[in-house]
mmCIF file of C-alpha atoms in Angstrom:
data_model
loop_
_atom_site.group_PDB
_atom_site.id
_atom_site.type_symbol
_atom_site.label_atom_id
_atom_site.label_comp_id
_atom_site.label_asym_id
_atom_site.label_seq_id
_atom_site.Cartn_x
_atom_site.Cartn_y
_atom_site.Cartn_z
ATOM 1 C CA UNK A 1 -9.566 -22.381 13.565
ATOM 2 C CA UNK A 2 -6.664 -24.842 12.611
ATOM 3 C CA UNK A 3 -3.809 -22.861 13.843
ATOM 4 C CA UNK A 4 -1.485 -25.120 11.865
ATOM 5 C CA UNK A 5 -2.801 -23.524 8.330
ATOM 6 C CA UNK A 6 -2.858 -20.098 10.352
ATOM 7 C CA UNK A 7 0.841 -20.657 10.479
ATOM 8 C CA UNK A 8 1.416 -21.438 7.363
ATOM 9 C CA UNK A 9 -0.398 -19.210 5.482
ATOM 10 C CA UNK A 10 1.322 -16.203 7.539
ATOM 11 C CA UNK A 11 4.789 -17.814 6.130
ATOM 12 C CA UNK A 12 3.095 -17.411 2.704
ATOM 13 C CA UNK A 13 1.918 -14.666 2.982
ATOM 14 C CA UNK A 14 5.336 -12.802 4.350
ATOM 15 C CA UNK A 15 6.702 -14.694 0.972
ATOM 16 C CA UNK A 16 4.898 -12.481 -1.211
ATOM 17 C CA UNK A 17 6.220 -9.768 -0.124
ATOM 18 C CA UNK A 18 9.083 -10.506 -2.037
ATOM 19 C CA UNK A 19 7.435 -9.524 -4.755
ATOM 20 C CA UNK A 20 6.545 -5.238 -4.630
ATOM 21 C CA UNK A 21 2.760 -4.179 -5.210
ATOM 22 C CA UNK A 22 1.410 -0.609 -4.839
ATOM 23 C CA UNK A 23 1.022 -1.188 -1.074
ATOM 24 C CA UNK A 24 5.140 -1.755 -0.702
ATOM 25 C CA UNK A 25 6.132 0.918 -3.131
ATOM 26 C CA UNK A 26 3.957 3.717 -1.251
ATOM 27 C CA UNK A 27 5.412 2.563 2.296
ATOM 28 C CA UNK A 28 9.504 2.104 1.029
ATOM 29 C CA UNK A 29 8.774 6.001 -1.181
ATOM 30 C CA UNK A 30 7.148 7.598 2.122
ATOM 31 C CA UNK A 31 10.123 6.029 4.585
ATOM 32 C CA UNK A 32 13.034 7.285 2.645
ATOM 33 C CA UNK A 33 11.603 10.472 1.664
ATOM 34 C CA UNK A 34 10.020 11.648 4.689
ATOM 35 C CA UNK A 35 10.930 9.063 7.632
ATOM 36 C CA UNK A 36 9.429 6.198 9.386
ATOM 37 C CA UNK A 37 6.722 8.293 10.795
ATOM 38 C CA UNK A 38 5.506 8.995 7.594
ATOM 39 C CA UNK A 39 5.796 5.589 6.671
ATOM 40 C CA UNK A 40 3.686 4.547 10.211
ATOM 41 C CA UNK A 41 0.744 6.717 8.716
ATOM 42 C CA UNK A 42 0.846 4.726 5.451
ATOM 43 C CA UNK A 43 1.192 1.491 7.102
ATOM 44 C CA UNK A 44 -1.813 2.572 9.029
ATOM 45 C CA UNK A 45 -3.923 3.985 6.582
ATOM 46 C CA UNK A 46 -3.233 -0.077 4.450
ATOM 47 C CA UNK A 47 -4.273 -1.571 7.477
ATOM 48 C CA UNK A 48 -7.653 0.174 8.060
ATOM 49 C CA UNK A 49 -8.953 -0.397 4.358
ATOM 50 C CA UNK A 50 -8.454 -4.230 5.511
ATOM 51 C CA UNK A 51 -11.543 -3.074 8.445
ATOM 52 C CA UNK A 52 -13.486 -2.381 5.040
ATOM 53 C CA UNK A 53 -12.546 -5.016 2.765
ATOM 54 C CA UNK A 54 -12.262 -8.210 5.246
ATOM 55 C CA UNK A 55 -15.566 -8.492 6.571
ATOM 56 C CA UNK A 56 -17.239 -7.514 3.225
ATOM 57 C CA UNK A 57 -16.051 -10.687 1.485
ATOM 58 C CA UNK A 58 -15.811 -12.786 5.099
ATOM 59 C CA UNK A 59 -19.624 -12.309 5.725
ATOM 60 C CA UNK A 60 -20.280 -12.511 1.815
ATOM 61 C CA UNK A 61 -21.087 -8.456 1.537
ATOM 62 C CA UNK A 62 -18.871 -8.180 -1.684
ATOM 63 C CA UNK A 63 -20.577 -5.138 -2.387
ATOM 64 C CA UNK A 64 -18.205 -3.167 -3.812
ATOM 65 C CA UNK A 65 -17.480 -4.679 -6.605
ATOM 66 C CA UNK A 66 -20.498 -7.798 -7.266
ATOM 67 C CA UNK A 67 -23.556 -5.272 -6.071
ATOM 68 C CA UNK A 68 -22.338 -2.247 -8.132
ATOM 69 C CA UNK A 69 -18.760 -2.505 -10.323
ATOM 70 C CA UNK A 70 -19.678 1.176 -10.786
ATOM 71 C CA UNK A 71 -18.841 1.793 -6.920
ATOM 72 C CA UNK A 72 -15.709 -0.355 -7.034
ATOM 73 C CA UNK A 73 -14.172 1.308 -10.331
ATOM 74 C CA UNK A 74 -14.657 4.290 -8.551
ATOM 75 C CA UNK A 75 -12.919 3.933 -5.589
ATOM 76 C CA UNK A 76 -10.166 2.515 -8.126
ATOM 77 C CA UNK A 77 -10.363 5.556 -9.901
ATOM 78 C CA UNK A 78 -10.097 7.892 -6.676
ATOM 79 C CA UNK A 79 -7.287 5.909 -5.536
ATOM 80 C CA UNK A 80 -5.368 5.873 -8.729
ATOM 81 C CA UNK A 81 -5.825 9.962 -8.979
ATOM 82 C CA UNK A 82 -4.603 10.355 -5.706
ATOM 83 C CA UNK A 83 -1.383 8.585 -6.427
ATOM 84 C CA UNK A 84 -0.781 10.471 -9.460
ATOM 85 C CA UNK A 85 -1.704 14.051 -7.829
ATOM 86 C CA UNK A 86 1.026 13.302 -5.323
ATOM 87 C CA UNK A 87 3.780 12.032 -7.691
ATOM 88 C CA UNK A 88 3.187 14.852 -9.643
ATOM 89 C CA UNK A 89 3.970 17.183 -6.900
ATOM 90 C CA UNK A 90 6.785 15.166 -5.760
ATOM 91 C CA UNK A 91 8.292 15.564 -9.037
ATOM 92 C CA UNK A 92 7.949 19.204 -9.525
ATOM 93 C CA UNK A 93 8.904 19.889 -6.475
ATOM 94 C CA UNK A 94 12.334 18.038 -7.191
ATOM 95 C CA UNK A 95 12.337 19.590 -11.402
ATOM 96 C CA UNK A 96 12.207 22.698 -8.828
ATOM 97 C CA UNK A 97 14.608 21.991 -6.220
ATOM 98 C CA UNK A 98 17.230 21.043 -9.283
ATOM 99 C CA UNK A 99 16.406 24.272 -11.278
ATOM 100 C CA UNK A 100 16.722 26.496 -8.212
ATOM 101 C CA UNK A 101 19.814 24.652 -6.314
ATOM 102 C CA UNK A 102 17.205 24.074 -3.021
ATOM 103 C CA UNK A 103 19.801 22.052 -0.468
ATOM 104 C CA UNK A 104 18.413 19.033 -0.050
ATOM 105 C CA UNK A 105 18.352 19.178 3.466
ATOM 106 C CA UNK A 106 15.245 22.178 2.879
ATOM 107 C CA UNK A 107 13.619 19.865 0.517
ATOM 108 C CA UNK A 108 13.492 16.792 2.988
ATOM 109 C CA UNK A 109 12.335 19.417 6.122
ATOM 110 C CA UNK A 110 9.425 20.657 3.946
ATOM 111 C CA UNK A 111 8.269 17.078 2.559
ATOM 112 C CA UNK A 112 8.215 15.996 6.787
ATOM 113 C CA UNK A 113 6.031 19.162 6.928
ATOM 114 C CA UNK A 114 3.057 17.354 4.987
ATOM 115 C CA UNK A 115 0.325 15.861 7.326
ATOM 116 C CA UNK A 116 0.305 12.664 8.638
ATOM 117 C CA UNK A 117 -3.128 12.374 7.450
ATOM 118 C CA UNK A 118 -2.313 13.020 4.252
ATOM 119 C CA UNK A 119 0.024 9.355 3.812
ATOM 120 C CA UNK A 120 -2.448 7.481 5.927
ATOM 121 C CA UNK A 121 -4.838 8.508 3.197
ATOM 122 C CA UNK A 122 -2.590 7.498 0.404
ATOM 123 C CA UNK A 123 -2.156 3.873 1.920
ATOM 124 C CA UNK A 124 -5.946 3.682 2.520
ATOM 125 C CA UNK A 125 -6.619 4.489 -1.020
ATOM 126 C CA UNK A 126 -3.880 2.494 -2.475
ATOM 127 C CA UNK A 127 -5.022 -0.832 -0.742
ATOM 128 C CA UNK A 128 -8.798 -0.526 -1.009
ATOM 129 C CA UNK A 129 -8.072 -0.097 -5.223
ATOM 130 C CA UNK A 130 -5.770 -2.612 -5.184
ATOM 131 C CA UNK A 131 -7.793 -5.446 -7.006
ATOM 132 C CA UNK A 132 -4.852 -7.826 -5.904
ATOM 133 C CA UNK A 133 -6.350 -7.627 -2.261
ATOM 134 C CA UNK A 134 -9.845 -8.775 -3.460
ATOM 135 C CA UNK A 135 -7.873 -11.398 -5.499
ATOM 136 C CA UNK A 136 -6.532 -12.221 -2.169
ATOM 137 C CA UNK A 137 -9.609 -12.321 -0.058
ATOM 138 C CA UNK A 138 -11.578 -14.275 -2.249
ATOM 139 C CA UNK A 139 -8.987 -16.989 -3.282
ATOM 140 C CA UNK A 140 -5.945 -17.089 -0.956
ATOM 141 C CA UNK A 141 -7.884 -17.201 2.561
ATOM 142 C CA UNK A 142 -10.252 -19.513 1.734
ATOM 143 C CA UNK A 143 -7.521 -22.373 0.830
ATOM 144 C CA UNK A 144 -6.794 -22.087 4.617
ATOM 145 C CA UNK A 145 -9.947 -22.828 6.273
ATOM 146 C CA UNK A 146 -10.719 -25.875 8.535
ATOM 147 C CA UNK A 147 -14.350 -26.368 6.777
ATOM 148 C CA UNK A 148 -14.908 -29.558 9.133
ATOM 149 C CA UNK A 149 -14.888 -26.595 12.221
ATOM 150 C CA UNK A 150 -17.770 -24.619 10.448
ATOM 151 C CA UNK A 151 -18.102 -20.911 11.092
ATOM 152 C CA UNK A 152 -16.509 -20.482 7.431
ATOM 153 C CA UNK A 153 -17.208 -17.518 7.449
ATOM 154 C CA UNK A 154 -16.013 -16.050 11.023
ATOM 155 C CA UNK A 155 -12.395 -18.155 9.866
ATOM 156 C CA UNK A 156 -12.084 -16.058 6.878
ATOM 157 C CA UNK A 157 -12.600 -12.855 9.113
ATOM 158 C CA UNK A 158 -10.472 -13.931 11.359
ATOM 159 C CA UNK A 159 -7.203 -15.041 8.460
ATOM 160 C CA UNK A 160 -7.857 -11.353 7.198
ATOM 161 C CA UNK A 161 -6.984 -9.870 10.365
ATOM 162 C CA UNK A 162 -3.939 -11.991 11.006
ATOM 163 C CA UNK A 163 -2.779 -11.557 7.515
ATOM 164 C CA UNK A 164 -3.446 -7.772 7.982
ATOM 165 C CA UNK A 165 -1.530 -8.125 10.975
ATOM 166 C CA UNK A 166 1.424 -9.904 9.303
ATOM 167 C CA UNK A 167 1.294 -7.075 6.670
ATOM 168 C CA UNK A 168 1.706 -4.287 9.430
ATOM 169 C CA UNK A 169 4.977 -6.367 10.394
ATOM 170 C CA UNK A 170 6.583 -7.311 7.000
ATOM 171 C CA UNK A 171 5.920 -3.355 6.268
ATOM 172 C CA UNK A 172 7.179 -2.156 9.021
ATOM 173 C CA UNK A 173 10.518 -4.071 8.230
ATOM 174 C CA UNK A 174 10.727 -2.904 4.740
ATOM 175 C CA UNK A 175 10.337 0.296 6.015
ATOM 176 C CA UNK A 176 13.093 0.193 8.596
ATOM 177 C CA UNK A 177 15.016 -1.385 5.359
ATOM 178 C CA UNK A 178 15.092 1.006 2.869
ATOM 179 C CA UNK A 179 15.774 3.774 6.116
ATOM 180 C CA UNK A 180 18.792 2.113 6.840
ATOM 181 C CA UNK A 181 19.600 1.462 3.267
ATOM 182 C CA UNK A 182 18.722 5.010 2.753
ATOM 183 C CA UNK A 183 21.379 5.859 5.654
ATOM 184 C CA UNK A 184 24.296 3.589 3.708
ATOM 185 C CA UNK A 185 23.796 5.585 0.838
ATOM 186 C CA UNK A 186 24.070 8.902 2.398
ATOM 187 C CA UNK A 187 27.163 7.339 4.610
ATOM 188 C CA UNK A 188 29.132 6.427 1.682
ATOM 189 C CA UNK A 189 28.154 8.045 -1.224
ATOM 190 C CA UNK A 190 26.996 11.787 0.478
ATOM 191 C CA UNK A 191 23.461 13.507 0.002
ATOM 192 C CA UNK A 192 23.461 14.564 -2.883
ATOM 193 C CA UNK A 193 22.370 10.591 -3.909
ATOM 194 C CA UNK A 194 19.363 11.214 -1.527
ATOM 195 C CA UNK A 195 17.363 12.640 -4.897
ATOM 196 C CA UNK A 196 17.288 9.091 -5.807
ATOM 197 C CA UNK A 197 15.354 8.173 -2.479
ATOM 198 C CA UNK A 198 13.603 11.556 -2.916
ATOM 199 C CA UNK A 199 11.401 13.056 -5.465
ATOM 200 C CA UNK A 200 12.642 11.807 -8.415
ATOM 201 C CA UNK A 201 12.272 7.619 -6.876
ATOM 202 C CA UNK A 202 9.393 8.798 -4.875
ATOM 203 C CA UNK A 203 7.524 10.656 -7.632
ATOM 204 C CA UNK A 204 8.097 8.378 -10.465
ATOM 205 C CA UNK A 205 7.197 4.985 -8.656
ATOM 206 C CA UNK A 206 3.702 7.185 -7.249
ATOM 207 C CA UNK A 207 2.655 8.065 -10.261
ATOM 208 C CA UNK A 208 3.326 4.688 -12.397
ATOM 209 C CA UNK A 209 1.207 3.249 -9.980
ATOM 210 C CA UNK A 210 -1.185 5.570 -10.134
ATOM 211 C CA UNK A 211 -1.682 5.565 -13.844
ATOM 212 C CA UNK A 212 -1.479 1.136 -14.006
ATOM 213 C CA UNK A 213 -4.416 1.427 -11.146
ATOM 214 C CA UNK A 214 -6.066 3.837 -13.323
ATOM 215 C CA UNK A 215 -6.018 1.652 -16.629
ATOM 216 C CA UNK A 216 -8.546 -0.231 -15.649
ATOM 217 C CA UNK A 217 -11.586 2.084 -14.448
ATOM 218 C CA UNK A 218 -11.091 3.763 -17.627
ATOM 219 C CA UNK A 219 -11.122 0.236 -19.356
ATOM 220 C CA UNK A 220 -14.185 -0.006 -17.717
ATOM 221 C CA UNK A 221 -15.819 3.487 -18.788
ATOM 222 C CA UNK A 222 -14.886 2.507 -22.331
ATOM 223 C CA UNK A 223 -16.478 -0.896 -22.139
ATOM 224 C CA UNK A 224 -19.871 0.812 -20.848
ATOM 225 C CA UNK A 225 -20.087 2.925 -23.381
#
């Protein structure tokens, strides 16, 4: 491997996430709603699809979506459902908090009561039905590989894992981020702004995504029709 292009495709890479995808917005919502340990298990649960999805297209196994579109959409579809089940409950539960007068203080102690499971699970999702990770794969790695050392194929496995890698740092610093941006607001401006941070930011941003992810599976149910 040319560890000159690992480098620099790692300072690319960190670049993008500038820009917020799925991946971001379910790590930042989990942080300031239920902590950083929360936001560990999503971080986690992003990492492991990359287990799935780098040595599928680094060993040229892109089953998932070349071998049967079916089986991609419908891990998509799974994915986007997920999203939207949970925004949906975040959102209720804060229509109910608001109706009721629930301190907020009882609303953040029950949303740390979910399962860690249960965000690892949402990141796992999220990033295995993100098509912008195949995108990725496929066309970003490959621009980085020192074809004159051959092994093409063990470099691209090995650029997913350090770009994996880099994602586990640049999301653990947005995480720690929006915490202590989370902790200014509280600071200055009391709790009662944390509903912003909570189920209302939380919710809404969960189940957008959820229902953009989901455009396309049901594009492609339409289309085989």
């Amino acid at each position: 491997m040319d560890w000159n292009l690992v480098m620099i495709m790692v300072g690319i890479h960190a670049l993008m996430f500038l820009t917020p995808g799925p991946d971001s917005i379910i790590v930042v919502s989990r942080a300031t709603s239920q902590g950083m340990r929360h936001a560990f298990a999503a971080i986690f649960g992003v990492i492991s699809a990359g287990l799935i999805l780098v040595p599928a297209i680094a060993f040229g196994m892109d089953f998932i979506n070349s071998l049967s579109p079916a089986v991609w959409m419908g891990v998509r579809a799974a994915g986007a459902l997920y999203l939207i089940y949970v925004g949906s409950r975040m959102l209720a539960a804060e229509l109910t908090r608001r109706r009721t007068g629930t301190p907020q203080a009882n609303r953040s102690a029950t949303a740390q009561d979910e399962p860690l499971w249960a965000a690892c699970l949402q990141g796992f999702l999220t990033n295995l039905g993100n098509p912008k990770m195949v995108v990725l794969l496929t066309s970003f790695l490959p621009q980085f590989v020192a074809v004159d050392l051959g092994h093409v194929s063990y470099q691209i496995l090995m650029l997913g894992l350090v770009m994996y890698l880099n994602g586990f740092v640049c999301f653990t610093v947005i995480a720690l981020t929006a915490v202590t941006v989370k902790g200014q607001i509280v600071k200055r401006l009391g709790p009662g702004k944390l509903s912003f941070w909570g189920g209302s930011f939380a919710g809404s941003t969960m189940l957008g995504v959820g229902v953009w992810m989901l455009a396309a599976p049901v594009r492609y149910i339409s289309s085989t029709r």
